[in-house]
């Protein structure tokens, strides 16, 4: 079983990256992790751990399964667009292949450390990526990284999928197909398979982490090893991974070794050395757990991740569902009573206080699934990505791809809440109906706001906004230009010079919020 192999612990990646990776290279050469045998070993280890866990820990995994699938899928869409941008416009492939093995190794090692250094799950997931994520292979064979990056790109027609894209691997594909074909698989076996496949996908190309926007903290979906490597190669800042917080009882159990693990360590290393190793690893695990953060369970909540105060504890006190806690010790947290009430009717009522089986855990609809059900017209691939970005990172109102930065710029109107409310109402109506008037109002407001003094963003111009929205909503830029110019005429005719999207805003609120120069902004859509 997994516990018979001593994995280099996550904290060693931060303390001594070279020693940590050398340890992993030795582990990945073990016969249990040969390519054809690795899926059986990794799955068996996960199944063993699930069976050893208490029921509340299993229910916690069930509860978060669909959410992590949705976030992983969003991350893959973002990675796909960024990868295409780099490969098509940035000459990345040539530059990567011409880089020295030492240069490539520097960026890859940083990506490995940032991916695994704060997460036990992603650290152990290296056992499932022994072919794809071998540092020696990726640094010496520049083509291997390019091929891996291209294999992670979601192609036309798959961007609207409701399942994360698998990274092709013959041994893993055969194993997964075989396990899924088992009509008698138990809930524990189904959960174990879903977890190992998801962890493998997340480590290679998708995991959420936190980023700051206008002083607010939000969950932004990024790729993992692939995107971290791209970011490092292009000199972009790499944020530390944020891991969600377990209940206090789960934290206590997971912060120390089980009696079975202690016995195995003693057999492997002898009593004295085993105690030293276990003490070091337990201290490292407690340190990682101390940085985990609570999240609000309502999808779309702006306080999705709790900000921490100076003592490292959440700045706001979270509520939790009493029925789930009393009956199952399942932690379902909310930042406010309002979020708890809203989530009740949308999602939580069906599972409150009930033990979840695998089918229940897999049936919750992602934000994209909800849009698909409420609309008669399937969204374009890039609109599907926009929908997932907006619903997964609720502190931003829209995302525009900057052609100069090869990255998404989060647009937020949170500084004026009434603006944000009006924009989101129009945006969501456009998402669901593709209504051209709503699209024109939204596009005009984005173009207008991009020109307001003090709000400029690198590479985000009215022309960029028009081209992106035209692609997302499958209309012509020329037609959208006409709609925006029509909205500009309506703004000019308004006595208070309000953008049409804000015509419902009381004049007094508008006058209080806007600066005089906002009223004279002119959108020039003529391409020079």
XYZ file of C-alpha atoms in Angstrom:
528
model
C 0.000 0.000 0.000
C 0.942 3.695 -0.274
C 2.023 3.831 3.359
C 4.782 1.308 2.604
C 6.566 3.953 0.513
C 7.958 7.036 2.195
C 7.171 10.041 0.007
C 9.332 13.157 0.363
C 6.973 15.455 2.359
C 5.716 18.796 0.948
C 7.596 21.013 3.389
C 10.902 19.616 2.110
C 10.106 21.126 -1.290
C 10.233 24.574 0.307
C 13.161 23.905 2.644
C 15.406 22.048 0.180
C 13.946 21.696 -3.288
C 16.849 19.727 -4.734
C 16.838 17.151 -1.945
C 13.030 16.863 -2.184
C 13.107 16.273 -5.935
C 15.994 13.786 -5.682
C 13.888 11.848 -3.201
C 10.968 11.838 -5.604
C 13.146 10.678 -8.503
C 14.136 7.658 -6.381
C 10.500 6.959 -5.463
C 9.399 7.125 -9.106
C 11.995 4.480 -10.034
C 10.421 1.940 -7.658
C 8.838 -1.109 -9.367
C 5.406 -0.304 -7.855
C 5.403 2.925 -9.884
C 6.448 1.523 -13.244
C 4.100 3.035 -15.880
C 1.908 -0.058 -16.279
C 1.657 -0.654 -12.510
C 1.345 2.922 -11.222
C -2.448 3.285 -11.760
C -3.112 0.162 -9.679
C -0.785 1.309 -6.902
C -2.088 4.895 -6.751
C -5.735 3.814 -6.863
C -5.158 1.099 -4.260
C -3.459 3.601 -1.955
C -6.308 6.088 -2.268
C -8.909 3.374 -1.675
C -6.992 2.173 1.393
C -6.873 5.720 2.802
C -10.594 6.264 2.194
C -11.448 3.017 3.954
C -9.207 3.965 6.882
C -10.735 7.446 7.138
C -13.691 8.187 9.378
C -17.062 8.736 7.718
C -16.920 12.509 8.183
C -13.690 12.690 6.182
C -15.243 10.653 3.368
C -18.327 12.880 3.393
C -16.060 15.918 3.189
C -14.439 14.491 0.043
C -17.869 13.742 -1.438
C -19.125 17.246 -0.673
C -16.237 18.992 -2.449
C -15.893 16.573 -5.384
C -18.171 18.351 -7.874
C -16.841 21.775 -6.926
C -13.258 20.679 -7.585
C -14.292 19.138 -10.916
C -15.882 22.421 -11.932
C -12.865 24.473 -10.844
C -10.505 22.083 -12.627
C -12.537 22.369 -15.820
C -12.445 26.171 -15.589
C -8.691 26.074 -15.099
C -8.251 23.950 -18.197
C -10.217 26.441 -20.285
C -8.057 29.319 -19.041
C -4.871 27.326 -19.640
C -6.037 26.427 -23.148
C -6.550 30.053 -24.132
C -3.278 31.187 -22.556
C -1.329 28.331 -24.158
C -2.733 29.097 -27.601
C -1.835 32.766 -27.120
C 1.755 31.943 -26.154
C 2.234 29.375 -28.906
C 0.652 31.491 -31.648
C 1.765 35.021 -30.766
C 4.730 34.795 -28.431
C 6.985 32.372 -30.345
C 7.086 30.361 -27.109
C 7.778 27.002 -28.727
C 10.967 28.178 -30.447
C 12.185 30.057 -27.368
C 11.566 27.056 -25.089
C 13.311 24.619 -27.426
C 16.292 26.945 -27.805
C 16.635 27.448 -24.039
C 19.357 25.431 -22.334
C 18.422 22.401 -20.198
C 19.596 24.375 -17.134
C 17.273 27.270 -18.020
C 14.306 24.967 -18.558
C 15.088 23.125 -15.312
C 14.995 26.385 -13.318
C 11.428 27.149 -14.399
C 10.224 23.565 -14.063
C 11.651 23.194 -10.560
C 9.940 26.388 -9.412
C 6.650 25.084 -10.826
C 7.060 21.758 -9.020
C 7.807 23.447 -5.702
C 4.919 25.918 -5.965
C 2.551 23.115 -6.947
C 3.449 20.581 -4.261
C 4.992 22.567 -1.405
C 1.711 23.434 0.339
C -0.501 20.476 -0.509
C -0.223 16.875 0.692
C -2.653 15.743 -2.008
C -0.790 17.333 -4.910
C 2.562 16.223 -3.500
C 1.464 12.576 -3.398
C -0.111 13.001 -6.854
C 3.395 12.885 -8.315
C 3.022 9.114 -8.094
C 0.377 9.331 -10.836
C 2.475 11.559 -13.112
C 5.696 9.561 -13.241
C 5.740 9.716 -17.038
C 4.537 13.268 -17.642
C 6.256 15.117 -14.777
C 9.779 13.686 -14.647
C 12.082 16.666 -14.275
C 15.019 15.011 -16.063
C 12.889 14.212 -19.106
C 11.226 17.632 -19.289
C 14.463 19.598 -18.964
C 16.500 17.519 -21.433
C 13.742 17.026 -23.988
C 12.292 20.464 -24.643
C 9.781 18.910 -27.014
C 8.331 16.816 -24.157
C 7.037 19.937 -22.373
C 5.625 21.410 -25.600
C 3.829 18.129 -26.341
C 2.431 18.020 -22.788
C 1.231 21.611 -23.058
C -0.453 20.952 -26.410
C -2.125 17.808 -25.073
C -3.722 19.871 -22.273
C -5.308 22.370 -24.671
C -9.056 21.930 -24.998
C -9.940 21.884 -28.690
C -13.001 23.386 -30.383
C -16.079 21.508 -29.284
C -14.619 20.388 -25.941
C -14.626 23.807 -24.238
C -18.301 23.275 -23.337
C -17.653 19.852 -21.817
C -18.824 19.342 -18.236
C -15.962 16.938 -17.462
C -12.266 17.885 -17.140
C -10.095 16.824 -20.048
C -7.868 13.835 -19.288
C -4.163 14.048 -20.065
C -3.681 11.168 -22.497
C -1.773 8.221 -21.042
C -2.427 4.711 -22.357
C -1.914 2.956 -19.010
C -4.136 5.391 -17.104
C -6.791 5.423 -19.838
C -7.030 1.621 -19.840
C -7.165 1.463 -16.057
C -9.880 4.119 -15.752
C -11.998 2.464 -18.445
C -11.669 -0.900 -16.702
C -12.693 0.491 -13.304
C -15.657 2.434 -14.738
C -16.896 -0.706 -16.450
C -17.260 -2.449 -13.065
C -21.018 -2.452 -12.464
C -20.520 -3.621 -8.870
C -18.097 -0.860 -7.786
C -18.824 0.519 -4.319
C -19.145 4.195 -3.406
C -15.668 4.054 -1.893
C -14.189 2.577 -5.074
C -15.896 5.164 -7.301
C -14.710 7.976 -5.047
C -11.142 6.642 -4.999
C -11.021 6.517 -8.806
C -12.476 10.013 -9.167
C -10.011 11.418 -6.631
C -6.842 9.967 -8.161
C -7.824 10.978 -11.704
C -8.743 14.478 -10.529
C -5.521 14.901 -8.517
C -3.465 13.747 -11.494
C -5.196 16.266 -13.776
C -4.943 19.068 -11.217
C -1.223 18.604 -10.638
C -0.401 18.650 -14.343
C -2.603 21.457 -15.529
C -5.270 22.806 -13.206
C -5.752 24.046 -9.670
C -7.339 27.151 -8.108
C -5.250 29.657 -6.222
C -5.875 33.060 -4.712
C -5.131 36.377 -6.347
C -5.713 39.969 -5.319
C -7.966 42.370 -7.211
C -8.523 45.924 -5.986
C -7.524 44.857 -2.484
C -10.021 41.967 -2.430
C -9.093 38.306 -2.260
C -10.647 35.979 -4.815
C -10.308 32.503 -6.207
C -8.704 32.649 -9.649
C -8.377 29.475 -11.603
C -4.927 28.788 -12.949
C -3.055 25.875 -14.381
C -0.638 24.046 -12.123
C 2.780 22.771 -13.283
C 2.142 23.831 -16.885
C 0.987 27.374 -16.134
C 3.499 27.883 -13.345
C 6.244 26.953 -15.811
C 4.831 29.338 -18.421
C 4.564 32.127 -15.848
C 8.114 31.600 -14.616
C 9.511 31.474 -18.163
C 7.794 34.787 -19.001
C 8.804 36.472 -15.729
C 5.271 36.653 -14.318
C 4.593 36.599 -10.580
C 3.630 33.195 -9.218
C 1.171 33.200 -6.319
C 1.305 30.677 -3.494
C -1.316 27.950 -3.531
C -4.272 28.362 -1.166
C -5.699 25.156 0.292
C -9.200 25.007 1.733
C -9.590 24.445 5.441
C -10.877 21.214 7.022
C -12.964 21.076 10.158
C -10.964 21.250 13.377
C -11.531 17.553 14.042
C -10.264 16.574 10.602
C -7.257 18.865 10.990
C -6.311 17.219 14.281
C -6.496 13.741 12.771
C -4.636 14.675 9.594
C -1.903 16.545 11.456
C -0.463 13.365 12.991
C 0.312 9.814 11.944
C -2.129 6.951 12.453
C -0.993 3.997 14.635
C -0.633 1.937 11.426
C 1.628 4.571 9.842
C 3.746 4.834 12.984
C 4.294 1.070 13.023
C 5.336 1.025 9.357
C 7.801 3.893 9.916
C 9.363 1.999 12.807
C 9.805 -1.107 10.649
C 11.325 0.937 7.834
C 13.712 3.146 9.821
C 14.063 1.781 13.339
C 12.577 3.411 16.430
C 14.961 6.378 16.861
C 15.112 7.534 13.229
C 11.395 6.882 12.740
C 10.531 9.163 15.663
C 12.754 11.926 14.250
C 11.224 11.655 10.777
C 7.664 11.540 12.120
C 8.242 14.564 14.366
C 9.602 16.579 11.439
C 6.776 15.575 9.121
C 4.048 16.169 11.715
C 5.443 19.659 12.387
C 5.476 20.383 8.655
C 1.901 19.185 8.259
C 0.680 21.302 11.175
C 2.372 24.316 9.610
C 0.627 23.699 6.270
C -2.731 23.188 7.945
C -2.353 26.492 9.786
C -2.384 28.326 6.440
C -5.543 26.715 5.110
C -8.489 29.028 4.721
C -12.242 28.803 5.115
C -14.505 29.393 2.145
C -18.139 30.399 1.860
C -20.055 27.430 0.455
C -22.370 29.576 -1.661
C -21.128 29.566 -5.237
C -20.660 33.132 -6.432
C -20.071 34.658 -3.010
C -17.589 37.582 -3.134
C -16.172 36.391 0.221
C -15.424 32.985 -1.312
C -12.104 32.817 0.537
C -11.913 34.322 3.998
C -9.319 37.038 4.449
C -7.056 36.410 7.437
C -6.340 38.824 10.229
C -2.916 39.421 11.776
C -3.264 36.278 13.923
C -3.777 34.099 10.856
C -7.436 33.368 11.613
C -10.416 34.385 9.433
C -11.212 38.084 9.783
C -14.928 37.278 9.756
C -16.644 34.560 11.759
C -18.123 31.911 9.497
C -21.446 30.218 10.160
C -21.908 26.525 9.518
C -24.877 24.303 8.764
C -25.850 22.802 12.118
C -27.640 19.753 10.630
C -24.627 18.729 8.544
C -22.309 19.288 11.485
C -24.347 17.499 14.163
C -25.295 14.507 12.038
C -22.186 14.067 9.864
C -19.456 16.385 11.203
C -19.491 17.805 7.659
C -18.321 21.404 7.599
C -20.499 23.555 5.341
C -19.457 27.158 6.002
C -21.091 30.484 5.137
C -19.819 34.018 5.515
C -23.312 35.380 6.295
C -26.890 34.370 7.001
C -27.862 35.756 3.573
C -25.470 33.388 1.788
C -26.753 30.463 3.836
C -30.369 31.254 2.898
C -29.583 31.656 -0.794
C -27.548 28.453 -0.969
C -30.359 26.567 0.744
C -32.796 26.965 -2.126
C -30.177 26.651 -4.853
C -28.264 23.603 -3.688
C -28.027 22.717 -0.043
C -31.620 21.711 0.685
C -31.200 18.458 -1.266
C -28.223 17.266 0.805
C -28.654 18.940 4.197
C -27.927 16.476 6.977
C -27.844 13.585 4.505
C -24.960 11.256 3.833
C -23.889 11.619 0.192
C -23.195 8.722 -2.122
C -21.044 9.008 -5.229
C -23.978 9.695 -7.555
C -25.170 12.591 -5.362
C -21.650 13.996 -5.188
C -21.315 13.891 -8.985
C -24.741 15.259 -9.878
C -24.452 18.891 -8.770
C -24.494 21.201 -11.773
C -21.572 23.462 -12.525
C -22.242 27.074 -13.423
C -21.792 26.213 -17.087
C -24.280 23.346 -16.818
C -26.848 25.734 -15.345
C -26.392 28.164 -18.236
C -26.681 25.363 -20.779
C -29.959 24.211 -19.205
C -31.465 27.703 -19.086
C -30.564 28.609 -22.661
C -31.828 27.324 -25.987
C -28.525 28.264 -27.648
C -25.268 26.547 -26.733
C -22.514 29.047 -25.838
C -19.398 29.335 -27.945
C -16.264 27.741 -26.528
C -14.793 31.033 -25.375
C -18.117 32.223 -23.946
C -18.258 28.982 -21.944
C -14.856 29.904 -20.547
C -16.047 33.415 -19.672
C -19.099 32.035 -17.860
C -16.971 29.701 -15.753
C -14.451 32.456 -14.982
C -17.142 34.885 -13.867
C -18.966 32.369 -11.668
C -15.792 30.853 -10.189
C -14.202 34.233 -9.349
C -17.124 36.333 -8.133
C -15.063 39.343 -7.070
C -14.537 40.137 -10.764
C -17.399 41.171 -13.042
C -15.781 40.259 -16.378
C -12.486 39.025 -17.826
C -10.727 40.532 -20.834
C -7.724 38.816 -22.414
C -4.893 41.337 -22.706
C -2.960 40.682 -25.946
C 0.090 42.403 -24.482
C 0.222 40.428 -21.214
C -1.142 37.124 -22.615
C -3.287 36.939 -19.503
C -6.818 37.701 -18.346
C -7.506 41.065 -16.749
C -10.261 40.869 -14.153
C -12.626 43.862 -14.464
C -14.377 44.760 -11.210
C -16.878 47.491 -10.365
C -16.871 46.557 -6.670
C -15.800 50.088 -5.716
C -19.346 51.180 -6.700
C -21.671 48.303 -5.706
C -24.682 49.650 -7.609
C -22.617 49.598 -10.827
C -21.601 46.003 -10.183
C -25.196 44.914 -9.498
C -26.476 46.542 -12.698
C -23.622 45.134 -14.787
C -24.079 41.580 -13.501
C -27.820 41.678 -14.145
C -27.195 42.704 -17.746
C -24.271 40.276 -18.129
C -26.195 37.274 -16.838
C -29.145 38.081 -19.106
C -26.761 38.238 -22.077
C -25.178 34.924 -21.034
C -28.539 33.171 -20.928
C -30.340 34.747 -23.887
C -27.606 36.165 -26.197
C -29.885 39.223 -26.368
C -28.155 41.759 -28.698
C -29.408 44.779 -26.749
C -28.028 43.417 -23.469
C -24.762 42.612 -25.250
C -24.535 46.162 -26.643
C -25.234 47.692 -23.205
C -22.601 45.491 -21.581
C -20.014 46.060 -24.315
C -20.582 49.833 -24.224
C -20.195 49.895 -20.437
C -16.943 47.877 -20.589
C -15.540 50.152 -23.320
C -16.646 53.293 -21.475
C -15.196 52.100 -18.147
C -11.871 51.195 -19.816
C -11.481 54.856 -20.836
C -12.444 56.401 -17.498
C -9.301 58.143 -16.154
C -7.504 55.969 -13.615
C -8.993 52.665 -14.772
C -6.626 51.933 -17.669
C -5.274 48.374 -17.934
C -2.373 47.143 -20.030
C -3.607 46.129 -23.475
C -7.318 46.454 -22.628
C -8.754 48.886 -25.174
C -12.263 49.315 -26.621
C -11.113 47.567 -29.799
C -9.819 44.556 -27.810
C -13.088 44.421 -25.847
C -15.219 44.546 -29.001
C -13.253 41.810 -30.775
C -13.405 39.500 -27.726
C -17.133 39.975 -27.058
C -17.933 39.535 -30.759
C -16.090 36.206 -30.711
C -17.759 35.142 -27.452
C -21.282 35.944 -28.633
C -20.652 34.881 -32.260
C -21.522 38.199 -33.862
C -19.562 40.549 -36.095
C -17.328 43.269 -34.612
C -18.869 45.733 -37.076
C -22.383 44.952 -35.857
C -21.322 45.237 -32.221
C -19.605 48.554 -33.001
C -22.918 49.934 -34.274
C -24.685 48.748 -31.109
C -22.072 50.431 -28.911
C -22.273 53.705 -30.843
C -26.050 53.568 -30.457
C -25.603 53.227 -26.701
C -23.179 56.150 -26.732
C -25.880 58.323 -28.346
C -28.313 57.274 -25.609
C -25.749 58.204 -22.961
C -25.203 61.604 -24.575
C -28.976 62.207 -24.661
C -29.421 61.292 -20.999
C -29.725 64.458 -18.832
C -27.199 63.049 -16.346
C -24.974 61.424 -19.005
C -25.424 57.953 -17.505
C -24.385 54.919 -19.590
C -27.559 53.063 -20.708
C -26.638 50.125 -18.481
C -27.027 52.515 -15.508
C -30.248 54.228 -16.603
C -31.958 52.526 -13.675
C -29.520 54.111 -11.225
C -31.069 57.063 -9.323
C -29.558 60.356 -10.552
C -28.418 61.297 -7.045
C -26.491 58.018 -6.705
C -24.906 58.558 -10.122
C -23.897 62.133 -9.354
C -22.345 61.012 -6.060
C -20.393 58.153 -7.637
C -19.055 59.701 -10.838
C -16.367 62.290 -11.439
C -17.098 65.143 -13.899
C -14.697 63.775 -16.531
C -16.646 60.477 -16.644
C -19.480 62.270 -18.432
C -17.287 63.384 -21.333
C -15.669 60.021 -22.195
C -15.943 59.322 -25.933
C -15.487 55.796 -27.298
C -13.577 55.800 -30.591
C -14.012 52.442 -32.300
C -12.273 53.363 -35.559
C -9.274 51.061 -35.978
C -6.164 53.055 -36.822
